[in-house]
Every structure is written in C-alpha cells, then in structure tokens.
PDB file of C-alpha atoms in Angstrom:
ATOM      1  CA  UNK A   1       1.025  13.548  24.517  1.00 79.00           C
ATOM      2  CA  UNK A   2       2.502  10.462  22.753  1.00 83.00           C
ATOM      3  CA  UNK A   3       4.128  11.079  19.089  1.00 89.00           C
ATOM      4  CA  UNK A   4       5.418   8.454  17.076  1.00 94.00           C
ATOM      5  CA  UNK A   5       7.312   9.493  14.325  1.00 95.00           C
ATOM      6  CA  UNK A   6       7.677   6.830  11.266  1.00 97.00           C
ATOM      7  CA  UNK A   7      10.959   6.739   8.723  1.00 97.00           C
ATOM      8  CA  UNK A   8      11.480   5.940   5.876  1.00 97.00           C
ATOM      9  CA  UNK A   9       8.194   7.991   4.054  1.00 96.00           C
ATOM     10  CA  UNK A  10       9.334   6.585   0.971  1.00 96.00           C
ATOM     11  CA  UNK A  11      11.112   3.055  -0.053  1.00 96.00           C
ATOM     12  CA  UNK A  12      11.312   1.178  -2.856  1.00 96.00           C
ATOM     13  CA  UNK A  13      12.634  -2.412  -2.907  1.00 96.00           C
ATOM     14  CA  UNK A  14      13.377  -4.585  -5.392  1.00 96.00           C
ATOM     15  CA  UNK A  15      11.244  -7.829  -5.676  1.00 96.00           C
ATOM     16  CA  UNK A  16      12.351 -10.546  -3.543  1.00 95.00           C
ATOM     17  CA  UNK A  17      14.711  -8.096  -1.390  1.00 96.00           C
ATOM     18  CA  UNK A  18      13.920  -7.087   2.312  1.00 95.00           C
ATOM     19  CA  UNK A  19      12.934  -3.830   3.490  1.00 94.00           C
ATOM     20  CA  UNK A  20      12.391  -2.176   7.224  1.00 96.00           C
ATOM     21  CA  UNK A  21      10.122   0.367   8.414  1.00 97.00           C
ATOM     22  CA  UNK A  22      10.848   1.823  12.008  1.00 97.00           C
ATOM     23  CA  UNK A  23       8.443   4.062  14.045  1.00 96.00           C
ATOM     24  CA  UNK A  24       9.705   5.565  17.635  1.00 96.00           C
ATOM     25  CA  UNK A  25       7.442   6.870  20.041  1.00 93.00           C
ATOM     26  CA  UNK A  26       7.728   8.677  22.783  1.00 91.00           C
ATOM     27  CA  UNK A  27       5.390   7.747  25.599  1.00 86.00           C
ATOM     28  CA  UNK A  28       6.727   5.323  27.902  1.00 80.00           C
ATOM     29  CA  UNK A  29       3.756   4.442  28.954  1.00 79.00           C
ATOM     30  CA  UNK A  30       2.835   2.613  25.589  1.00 79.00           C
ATOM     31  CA  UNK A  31       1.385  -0.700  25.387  1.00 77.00           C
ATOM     32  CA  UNK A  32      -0.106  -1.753  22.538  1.00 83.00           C
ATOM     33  CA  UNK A  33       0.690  -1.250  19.397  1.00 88.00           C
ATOM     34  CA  UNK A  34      -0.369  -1.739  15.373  1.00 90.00           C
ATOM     35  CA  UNK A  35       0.611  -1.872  11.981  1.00 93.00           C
ATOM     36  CA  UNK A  36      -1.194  -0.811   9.102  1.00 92.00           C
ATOM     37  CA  UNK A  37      -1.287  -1.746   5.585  1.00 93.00           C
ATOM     38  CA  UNK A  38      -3.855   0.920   3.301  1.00 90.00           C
ATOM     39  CA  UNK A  39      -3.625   0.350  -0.566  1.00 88.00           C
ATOM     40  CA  UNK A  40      -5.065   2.491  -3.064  1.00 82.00           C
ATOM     41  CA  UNK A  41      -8.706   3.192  -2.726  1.00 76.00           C
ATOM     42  CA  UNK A  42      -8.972   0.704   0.537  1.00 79.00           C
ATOM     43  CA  UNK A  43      -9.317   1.531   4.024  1.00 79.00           C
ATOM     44  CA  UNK A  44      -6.453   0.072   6.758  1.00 86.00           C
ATOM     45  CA  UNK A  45      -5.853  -2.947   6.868  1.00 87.00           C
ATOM     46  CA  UNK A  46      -4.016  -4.689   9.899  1.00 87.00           C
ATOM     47  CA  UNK A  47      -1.397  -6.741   9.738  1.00 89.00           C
ATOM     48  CA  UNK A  48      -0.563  -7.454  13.254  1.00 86.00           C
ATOM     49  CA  UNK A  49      -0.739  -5.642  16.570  1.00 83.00           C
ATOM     50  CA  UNK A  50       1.933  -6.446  19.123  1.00 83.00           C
ATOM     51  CA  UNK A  51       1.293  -6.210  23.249  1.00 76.00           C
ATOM     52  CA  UNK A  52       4.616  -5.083  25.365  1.00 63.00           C
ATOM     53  CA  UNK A  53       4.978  -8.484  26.610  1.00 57.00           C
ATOM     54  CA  UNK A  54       5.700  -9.502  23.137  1.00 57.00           C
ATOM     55  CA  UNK A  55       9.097  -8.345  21.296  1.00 69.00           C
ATOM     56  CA  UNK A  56       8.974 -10.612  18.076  1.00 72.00           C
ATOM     57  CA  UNK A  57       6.267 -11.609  15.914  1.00 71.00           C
ATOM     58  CA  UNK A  58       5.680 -13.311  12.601  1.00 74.00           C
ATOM     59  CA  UNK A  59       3.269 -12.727   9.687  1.00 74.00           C
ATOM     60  CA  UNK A  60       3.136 -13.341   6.405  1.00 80.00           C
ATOM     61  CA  UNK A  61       5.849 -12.333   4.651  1.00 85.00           C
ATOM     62  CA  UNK A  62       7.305  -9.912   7.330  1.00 88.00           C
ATOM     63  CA  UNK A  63       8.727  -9.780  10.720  1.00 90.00           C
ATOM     64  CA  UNK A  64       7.673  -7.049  13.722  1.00 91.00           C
ATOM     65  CA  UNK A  65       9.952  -6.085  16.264  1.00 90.00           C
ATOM     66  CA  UNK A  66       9.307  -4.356  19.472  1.00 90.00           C
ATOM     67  CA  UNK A  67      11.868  -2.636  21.306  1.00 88.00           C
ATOM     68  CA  UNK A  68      10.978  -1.125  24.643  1.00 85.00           C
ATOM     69  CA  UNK A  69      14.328   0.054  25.823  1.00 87.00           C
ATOM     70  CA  UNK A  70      14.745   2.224  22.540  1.00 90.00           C
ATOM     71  CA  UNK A  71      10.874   2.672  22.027  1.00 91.00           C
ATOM     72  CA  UNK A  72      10.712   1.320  18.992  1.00 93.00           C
ATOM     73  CA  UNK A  73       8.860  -0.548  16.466  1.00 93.00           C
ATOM     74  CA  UNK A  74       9.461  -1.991  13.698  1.00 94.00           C
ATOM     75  CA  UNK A  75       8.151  -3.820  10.478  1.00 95.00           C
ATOM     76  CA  UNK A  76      10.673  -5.971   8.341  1.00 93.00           C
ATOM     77  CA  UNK A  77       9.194  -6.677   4.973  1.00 93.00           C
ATOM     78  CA  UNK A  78      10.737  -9.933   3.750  1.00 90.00           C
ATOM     79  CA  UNK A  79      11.260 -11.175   0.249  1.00 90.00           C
ATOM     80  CA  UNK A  80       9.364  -8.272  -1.339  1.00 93.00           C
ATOM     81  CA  UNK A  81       6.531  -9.132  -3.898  1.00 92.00           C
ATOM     82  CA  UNK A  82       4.289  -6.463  -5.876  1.00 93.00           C
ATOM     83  CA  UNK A  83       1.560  -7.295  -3.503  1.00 92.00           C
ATOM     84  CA  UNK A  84       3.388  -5.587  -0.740  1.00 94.00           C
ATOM     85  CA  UNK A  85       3.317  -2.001  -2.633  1.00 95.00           C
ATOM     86  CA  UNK A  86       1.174  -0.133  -0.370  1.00 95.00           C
ATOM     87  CA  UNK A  87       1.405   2.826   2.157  1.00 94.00           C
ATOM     88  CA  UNK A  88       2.024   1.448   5.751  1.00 96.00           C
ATOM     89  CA  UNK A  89       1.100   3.145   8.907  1.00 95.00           C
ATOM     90  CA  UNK A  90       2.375   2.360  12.405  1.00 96.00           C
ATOM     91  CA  UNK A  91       0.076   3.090  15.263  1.00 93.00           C
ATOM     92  CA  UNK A  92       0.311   3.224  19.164  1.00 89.00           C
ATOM     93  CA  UNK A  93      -1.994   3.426  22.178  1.00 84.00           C
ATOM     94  CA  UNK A  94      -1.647   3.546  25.532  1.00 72.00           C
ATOM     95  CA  UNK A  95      -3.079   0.963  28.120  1.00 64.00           C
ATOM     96  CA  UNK A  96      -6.183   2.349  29.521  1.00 60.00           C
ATOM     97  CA  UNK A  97      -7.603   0.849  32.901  1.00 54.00           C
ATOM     98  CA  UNK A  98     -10.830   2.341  32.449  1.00 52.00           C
ATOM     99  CA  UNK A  99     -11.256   0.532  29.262  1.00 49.00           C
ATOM    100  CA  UNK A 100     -12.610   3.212  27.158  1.00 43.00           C
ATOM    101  CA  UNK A 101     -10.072   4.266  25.364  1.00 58.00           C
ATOM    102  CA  UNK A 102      -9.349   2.824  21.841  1.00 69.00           C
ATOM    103  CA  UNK A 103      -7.968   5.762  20.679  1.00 82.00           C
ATOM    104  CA  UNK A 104      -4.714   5.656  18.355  1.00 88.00           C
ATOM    105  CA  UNK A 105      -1.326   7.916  17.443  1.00 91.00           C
ATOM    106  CA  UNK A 106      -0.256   6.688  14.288  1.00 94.00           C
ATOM    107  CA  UNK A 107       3.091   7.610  12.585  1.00 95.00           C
ATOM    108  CA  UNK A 108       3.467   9.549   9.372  1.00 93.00           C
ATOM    109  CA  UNK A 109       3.557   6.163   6.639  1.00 95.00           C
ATOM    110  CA  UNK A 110       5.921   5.160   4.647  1.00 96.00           C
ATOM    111  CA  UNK A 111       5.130   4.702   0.694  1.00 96.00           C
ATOM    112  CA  UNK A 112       6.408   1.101  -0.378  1.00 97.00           C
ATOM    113  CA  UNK A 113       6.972   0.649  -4.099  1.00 97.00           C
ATOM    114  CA  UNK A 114       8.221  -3.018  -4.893  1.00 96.00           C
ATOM    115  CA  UNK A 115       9.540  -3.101  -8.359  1.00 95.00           C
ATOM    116  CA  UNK A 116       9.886  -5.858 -10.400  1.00 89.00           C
TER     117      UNK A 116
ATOM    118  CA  UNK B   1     -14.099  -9.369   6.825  1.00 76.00           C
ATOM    119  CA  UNK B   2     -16.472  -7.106   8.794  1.00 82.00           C
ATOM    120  CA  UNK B   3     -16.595  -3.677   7.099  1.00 89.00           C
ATOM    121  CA  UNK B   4     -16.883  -0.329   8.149  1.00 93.00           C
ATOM    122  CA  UNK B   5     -18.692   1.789   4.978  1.00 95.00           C
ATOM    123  CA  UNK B   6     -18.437   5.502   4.532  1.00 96.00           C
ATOM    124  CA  UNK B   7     -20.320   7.238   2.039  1.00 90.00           C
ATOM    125  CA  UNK B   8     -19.887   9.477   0.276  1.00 91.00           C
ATOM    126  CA  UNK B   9     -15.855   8.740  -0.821  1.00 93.00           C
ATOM    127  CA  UNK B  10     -15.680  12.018  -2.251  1.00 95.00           C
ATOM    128  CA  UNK B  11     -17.587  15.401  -1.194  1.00 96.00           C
ATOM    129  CA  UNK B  12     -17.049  19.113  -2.316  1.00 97.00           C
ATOM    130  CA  UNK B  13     -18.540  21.945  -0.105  1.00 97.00           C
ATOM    131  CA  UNK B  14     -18.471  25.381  -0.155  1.00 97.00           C
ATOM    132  CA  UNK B  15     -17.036  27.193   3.244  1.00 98.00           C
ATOM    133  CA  UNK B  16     -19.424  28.078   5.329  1.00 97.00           C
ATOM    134  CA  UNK B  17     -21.719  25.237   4.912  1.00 97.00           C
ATOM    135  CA  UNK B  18     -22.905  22.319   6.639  1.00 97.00           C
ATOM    136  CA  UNK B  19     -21.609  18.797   6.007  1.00 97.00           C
ATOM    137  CA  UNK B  20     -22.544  15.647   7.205  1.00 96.00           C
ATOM    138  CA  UNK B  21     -20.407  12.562   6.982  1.00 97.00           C
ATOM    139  CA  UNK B  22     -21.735   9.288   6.906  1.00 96.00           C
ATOM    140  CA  UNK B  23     -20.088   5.989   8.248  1.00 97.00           C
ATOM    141  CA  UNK B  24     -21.526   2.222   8.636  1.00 96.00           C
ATOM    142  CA  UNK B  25     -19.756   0.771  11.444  1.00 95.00           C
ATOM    143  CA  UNK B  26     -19.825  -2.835  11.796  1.00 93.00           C
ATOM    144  CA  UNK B  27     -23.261  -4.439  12.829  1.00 91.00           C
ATOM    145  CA  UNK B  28     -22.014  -5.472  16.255  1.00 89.00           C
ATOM    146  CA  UNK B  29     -19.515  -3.299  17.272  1.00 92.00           C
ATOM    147  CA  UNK B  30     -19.624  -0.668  20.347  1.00 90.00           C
ATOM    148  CA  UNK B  31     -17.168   1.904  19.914  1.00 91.00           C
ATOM    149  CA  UNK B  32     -16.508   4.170  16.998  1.00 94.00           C
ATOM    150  CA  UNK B  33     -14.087   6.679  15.960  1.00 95.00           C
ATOM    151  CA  UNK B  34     -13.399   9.492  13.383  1.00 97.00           C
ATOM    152  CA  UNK B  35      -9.767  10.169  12.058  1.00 96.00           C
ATOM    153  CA  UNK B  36      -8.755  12.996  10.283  1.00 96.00           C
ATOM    154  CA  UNK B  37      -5.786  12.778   7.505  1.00 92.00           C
ATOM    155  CA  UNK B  38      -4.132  15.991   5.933  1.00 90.00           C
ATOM    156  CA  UNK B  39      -2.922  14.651   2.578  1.00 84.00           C
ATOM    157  CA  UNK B  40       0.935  13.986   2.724  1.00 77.00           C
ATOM    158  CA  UNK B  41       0.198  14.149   6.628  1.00 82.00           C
ATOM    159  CA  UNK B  42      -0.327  11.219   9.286  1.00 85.00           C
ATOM    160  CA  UNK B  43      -3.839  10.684  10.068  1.00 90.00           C
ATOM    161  CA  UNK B  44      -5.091  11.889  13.749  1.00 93.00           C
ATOM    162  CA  UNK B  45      -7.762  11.385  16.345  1.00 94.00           C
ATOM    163  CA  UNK B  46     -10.382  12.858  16.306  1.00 96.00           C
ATOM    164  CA  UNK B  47     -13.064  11.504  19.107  1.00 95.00           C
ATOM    165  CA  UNK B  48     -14.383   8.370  20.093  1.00 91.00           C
ATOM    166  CA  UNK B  49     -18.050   7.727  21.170  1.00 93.00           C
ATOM    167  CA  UNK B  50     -19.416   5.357  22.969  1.00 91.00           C
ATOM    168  CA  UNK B  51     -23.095   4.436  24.584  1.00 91.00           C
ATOM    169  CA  UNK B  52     -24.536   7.370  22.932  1.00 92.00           C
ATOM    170  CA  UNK B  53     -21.595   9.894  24.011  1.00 93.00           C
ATOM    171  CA  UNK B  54     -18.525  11.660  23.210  1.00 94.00           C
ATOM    172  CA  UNK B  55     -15.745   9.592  25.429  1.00 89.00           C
ATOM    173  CA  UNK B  56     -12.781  11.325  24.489  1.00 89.00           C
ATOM    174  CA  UNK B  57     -12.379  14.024  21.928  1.00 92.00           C
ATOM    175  CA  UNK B  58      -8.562  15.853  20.595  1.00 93.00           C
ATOM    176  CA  UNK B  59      -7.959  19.052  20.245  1.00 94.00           C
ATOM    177  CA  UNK B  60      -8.736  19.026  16.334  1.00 96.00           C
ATOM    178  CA  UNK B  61     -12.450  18.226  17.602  1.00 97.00           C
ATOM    179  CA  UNK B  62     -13.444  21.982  16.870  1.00 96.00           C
ATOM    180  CA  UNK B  63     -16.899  23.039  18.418  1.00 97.00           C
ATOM    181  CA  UNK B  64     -18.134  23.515  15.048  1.00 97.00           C
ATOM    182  CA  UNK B  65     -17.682  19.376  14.702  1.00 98.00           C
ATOM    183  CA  UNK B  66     -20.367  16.671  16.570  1.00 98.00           C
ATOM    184  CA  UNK B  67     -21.002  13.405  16.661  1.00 97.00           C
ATOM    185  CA  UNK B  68     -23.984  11.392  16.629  1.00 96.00           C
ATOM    186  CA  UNK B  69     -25.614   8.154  16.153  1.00 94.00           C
ATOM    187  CA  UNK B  70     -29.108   8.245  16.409  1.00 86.00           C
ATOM    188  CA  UNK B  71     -31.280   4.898  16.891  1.00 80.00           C
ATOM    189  CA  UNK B  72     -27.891   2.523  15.945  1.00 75.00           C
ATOM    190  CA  UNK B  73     -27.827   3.935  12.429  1.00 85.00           C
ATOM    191  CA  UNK B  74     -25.480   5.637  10.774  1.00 94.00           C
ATOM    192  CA  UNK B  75     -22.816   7.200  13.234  1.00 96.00           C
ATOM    193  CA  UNK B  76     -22.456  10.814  11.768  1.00 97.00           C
ATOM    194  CA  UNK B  77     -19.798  13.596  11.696  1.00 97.00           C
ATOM    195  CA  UNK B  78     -21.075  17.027  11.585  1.00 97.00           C
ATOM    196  CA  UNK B  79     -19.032  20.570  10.762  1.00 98.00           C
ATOM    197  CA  UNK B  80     -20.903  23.148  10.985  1.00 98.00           C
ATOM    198  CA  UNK B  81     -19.700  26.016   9.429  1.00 97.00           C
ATOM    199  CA  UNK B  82     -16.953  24.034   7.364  1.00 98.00           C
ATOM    200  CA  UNK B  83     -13.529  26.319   6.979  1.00 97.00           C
ATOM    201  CA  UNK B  84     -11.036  25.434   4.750  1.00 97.00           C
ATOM    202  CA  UNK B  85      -9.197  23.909   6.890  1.00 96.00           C
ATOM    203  CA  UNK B  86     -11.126  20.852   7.142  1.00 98.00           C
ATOM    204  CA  UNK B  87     -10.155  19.728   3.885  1.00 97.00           C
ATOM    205  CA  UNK B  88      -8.817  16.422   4.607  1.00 97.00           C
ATOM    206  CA  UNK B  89      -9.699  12.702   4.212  1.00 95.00           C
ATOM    207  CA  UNK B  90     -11.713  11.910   7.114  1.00 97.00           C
ATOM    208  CA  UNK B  91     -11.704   8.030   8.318  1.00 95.00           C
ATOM    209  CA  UNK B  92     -14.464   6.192  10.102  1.00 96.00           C
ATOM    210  CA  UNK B  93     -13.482   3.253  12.594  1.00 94.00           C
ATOM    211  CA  UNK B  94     -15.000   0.825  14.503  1.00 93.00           C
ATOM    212  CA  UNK B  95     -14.053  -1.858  17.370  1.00 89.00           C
ATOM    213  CA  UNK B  96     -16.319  -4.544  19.313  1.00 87.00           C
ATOM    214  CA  UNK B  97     -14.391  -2.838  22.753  1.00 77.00           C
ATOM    215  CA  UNK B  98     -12.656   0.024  23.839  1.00 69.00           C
ATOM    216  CA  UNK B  99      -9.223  -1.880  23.887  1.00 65.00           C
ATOM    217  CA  UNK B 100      -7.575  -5.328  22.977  1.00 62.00           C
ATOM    218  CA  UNK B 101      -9.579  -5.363  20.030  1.00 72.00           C
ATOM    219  CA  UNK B 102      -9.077  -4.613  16.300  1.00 79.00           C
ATOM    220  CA  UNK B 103     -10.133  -1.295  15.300  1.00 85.00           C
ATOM    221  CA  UNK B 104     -11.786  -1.574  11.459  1.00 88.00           C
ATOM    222  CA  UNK B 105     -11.487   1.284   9.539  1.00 91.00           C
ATOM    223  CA  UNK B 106     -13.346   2.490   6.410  1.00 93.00           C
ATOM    224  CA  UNK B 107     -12.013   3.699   3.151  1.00 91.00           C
ATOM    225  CA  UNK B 108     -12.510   7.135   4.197  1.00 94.00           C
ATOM    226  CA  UNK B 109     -13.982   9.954   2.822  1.00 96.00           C
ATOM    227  CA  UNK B 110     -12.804  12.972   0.977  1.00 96.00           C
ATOM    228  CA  UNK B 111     -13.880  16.350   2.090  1.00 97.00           C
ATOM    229  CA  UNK B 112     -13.310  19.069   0.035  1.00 97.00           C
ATOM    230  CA  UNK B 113     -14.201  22.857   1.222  1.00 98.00           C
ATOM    231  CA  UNK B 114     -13.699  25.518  -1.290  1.00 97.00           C
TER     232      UNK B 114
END
C-alpha cells in the first residue's frame, strides 16, 4: 500500500526566514493530496490540498509544490512568524472511481518551532 | 468553521475493559472516519463508514474494534476488550463526500489502557 514518508520531524526557523517540509510517497497512483497544520490542543487544520493536475500553489504565507516525476510534495513556509509553530502533517489519497473512498496516508509530521 | 467534537479528550481504562469513544461529526456531513496516532508516530486509518456501514476498514481495525452510528447521533468507536496496545490518540473525521472534499477532523481523544 501507499507510504509517504515526511522529513524533516523537527525544524526550527528563525522569524522571518523560510523553511521546507518534503513528504515522498510511493504510490504512483496518487492523486490528491493534503497538508495539515495541528497546534497544541487543536484538531488538523488544512491548509491546502493540491489535485495532480496542479504542481504549484499559493497560500498564506507558504508555497506547495507537487512533483509527480519524483513523487513528491512539498510545503515551503515563507517568512516565518510565531504563528506558524505548529506540527504539520502531509497526507495522500488515491483517486477512487467508486467514490467511496476518503481514506488518507499521512506522513510522520514535522515539529516547526519559529523563534523569535 | 464546521467542527467535528470528540468527547471525552482524555480517557484512562483498565485492560480488559470496554471503551466507547464518542465523536460529533459535522451536522451535514456523510462520511466519517477514525484515525489512530501512536504518540511520536504518524497517525493511520482506521475505517471509514458510510450509509450505516463499514466501507473500508485497515488492518489496525482489530475485531475487538466497531463502529456505529445509531439514529444520526453520535458516530461511536468501540474496543472491546481494550489491550494495551490501543493506547494512542484516536481522531474522529468527517467529510460532506467520499472524495474531493475536505475531511474535518476533531481534536482527538486520548485513550489510555493500563
């Protein structure tokens, strides 16, 4: 089955600085896929999903990247701020054409501490 | 934003008992989900459940786990007997569809078997 495996667990970046998460999977047939912001005591919260047709996409404050020929994904955090200190989970599923399946693989997370 | 709730946040059992985990998925939504997180670990699927039943369930879905969500209330998670083992953080999540939609999750809750 798919795995998606997430580096860095752990980053800290200073405020204002940029910082990038990458998650690979595995499954080629992979189509849609998430990321996840969860701060202390709070459930997930998403910050953007991205469909295969899409490579590039822009939030607030950070960039995603989709890269099928490597399978990968990532999330660039730009000009850091203390808000951004949370754990952040990528997550992948497949497309299903029976529609039932919202099921997700997420990667491991990675820890973001912004410092002042 | 719509919420999914989960209550209790925190619950300590002994092994060998029955627990029963509680989720509020949002008001409208069709499809729901548990996740299960090992701490330090990445947080996995469980099962999905859909028009009354079980659509797809992983291999972490133990026999001594079930599902339910009787009259639209609250959709449930049931181990029965709980092993120590299935001490974990265990999320509740919600979507309107099965795909192309944004999954809500809930805060989780923490299950503690001693």
């Amino acid at each position: 089955g798919e795995q998606v495996e997430q580096r860095p667990p752990h980053l800290s970046v200073r405020e204002g600085d940029s910082a990038v998460i990458i998650c690979t999977y595995t499954d080629p047939n992979s189509y849609y896929f998430f990321w996840y912001k969860q701060e202390p005591g709070a459930g997930l919260q998403l910050l953007m999903k991205v469909f295969s047709s899409t490579e590039i996409n822009e939030g607030q404050g950070f960039t995603v990247l989709l890269n099928k020929k490597d399978k990968q994904l990532s999330l660039n955090l730009t000009a850091a701020h203390p808000g951004d200190s949370a754990v952040y989970f990528c997550a992948v599923t497949e497309m299903n054409t029976g529609g039932l399946s919202g099921k997700l693989t997420f990667g491991e997370g990675t820890q973001v501490t912004v410092i002042s | 934003g719509p919420k999914v709730l989960q209550i209790p946040s925190h619950q300590i059992i002994d092994m060998g008992q029955m627990v029963t985990l509680n989720c509020d998925p949002v008001s409208n939504h069709l499809y729901f989900y548990w996740y299960k997180q090992i701490l330090g670990q990445q947080m996995e699927f469980l099962v999905n459940f859909y028009n009354g039943k079980v659509m797809e369930k992983s291999k972490l879905f133990k026999d001594q786990f079930s599902v339910e969500r009787p009259d639209g209330s609250y959709f449930t998670l049931k181990i029965q007997p709980t092993a120590l083992e299935d001490s974990a953080v265990y999320f509740c999540a919600s979507s309107l569809w099965g795909q192309n939609t944004e999954v809500f999750f809930g805060k989780g809750t923490r299950l503690t078997v001693v």
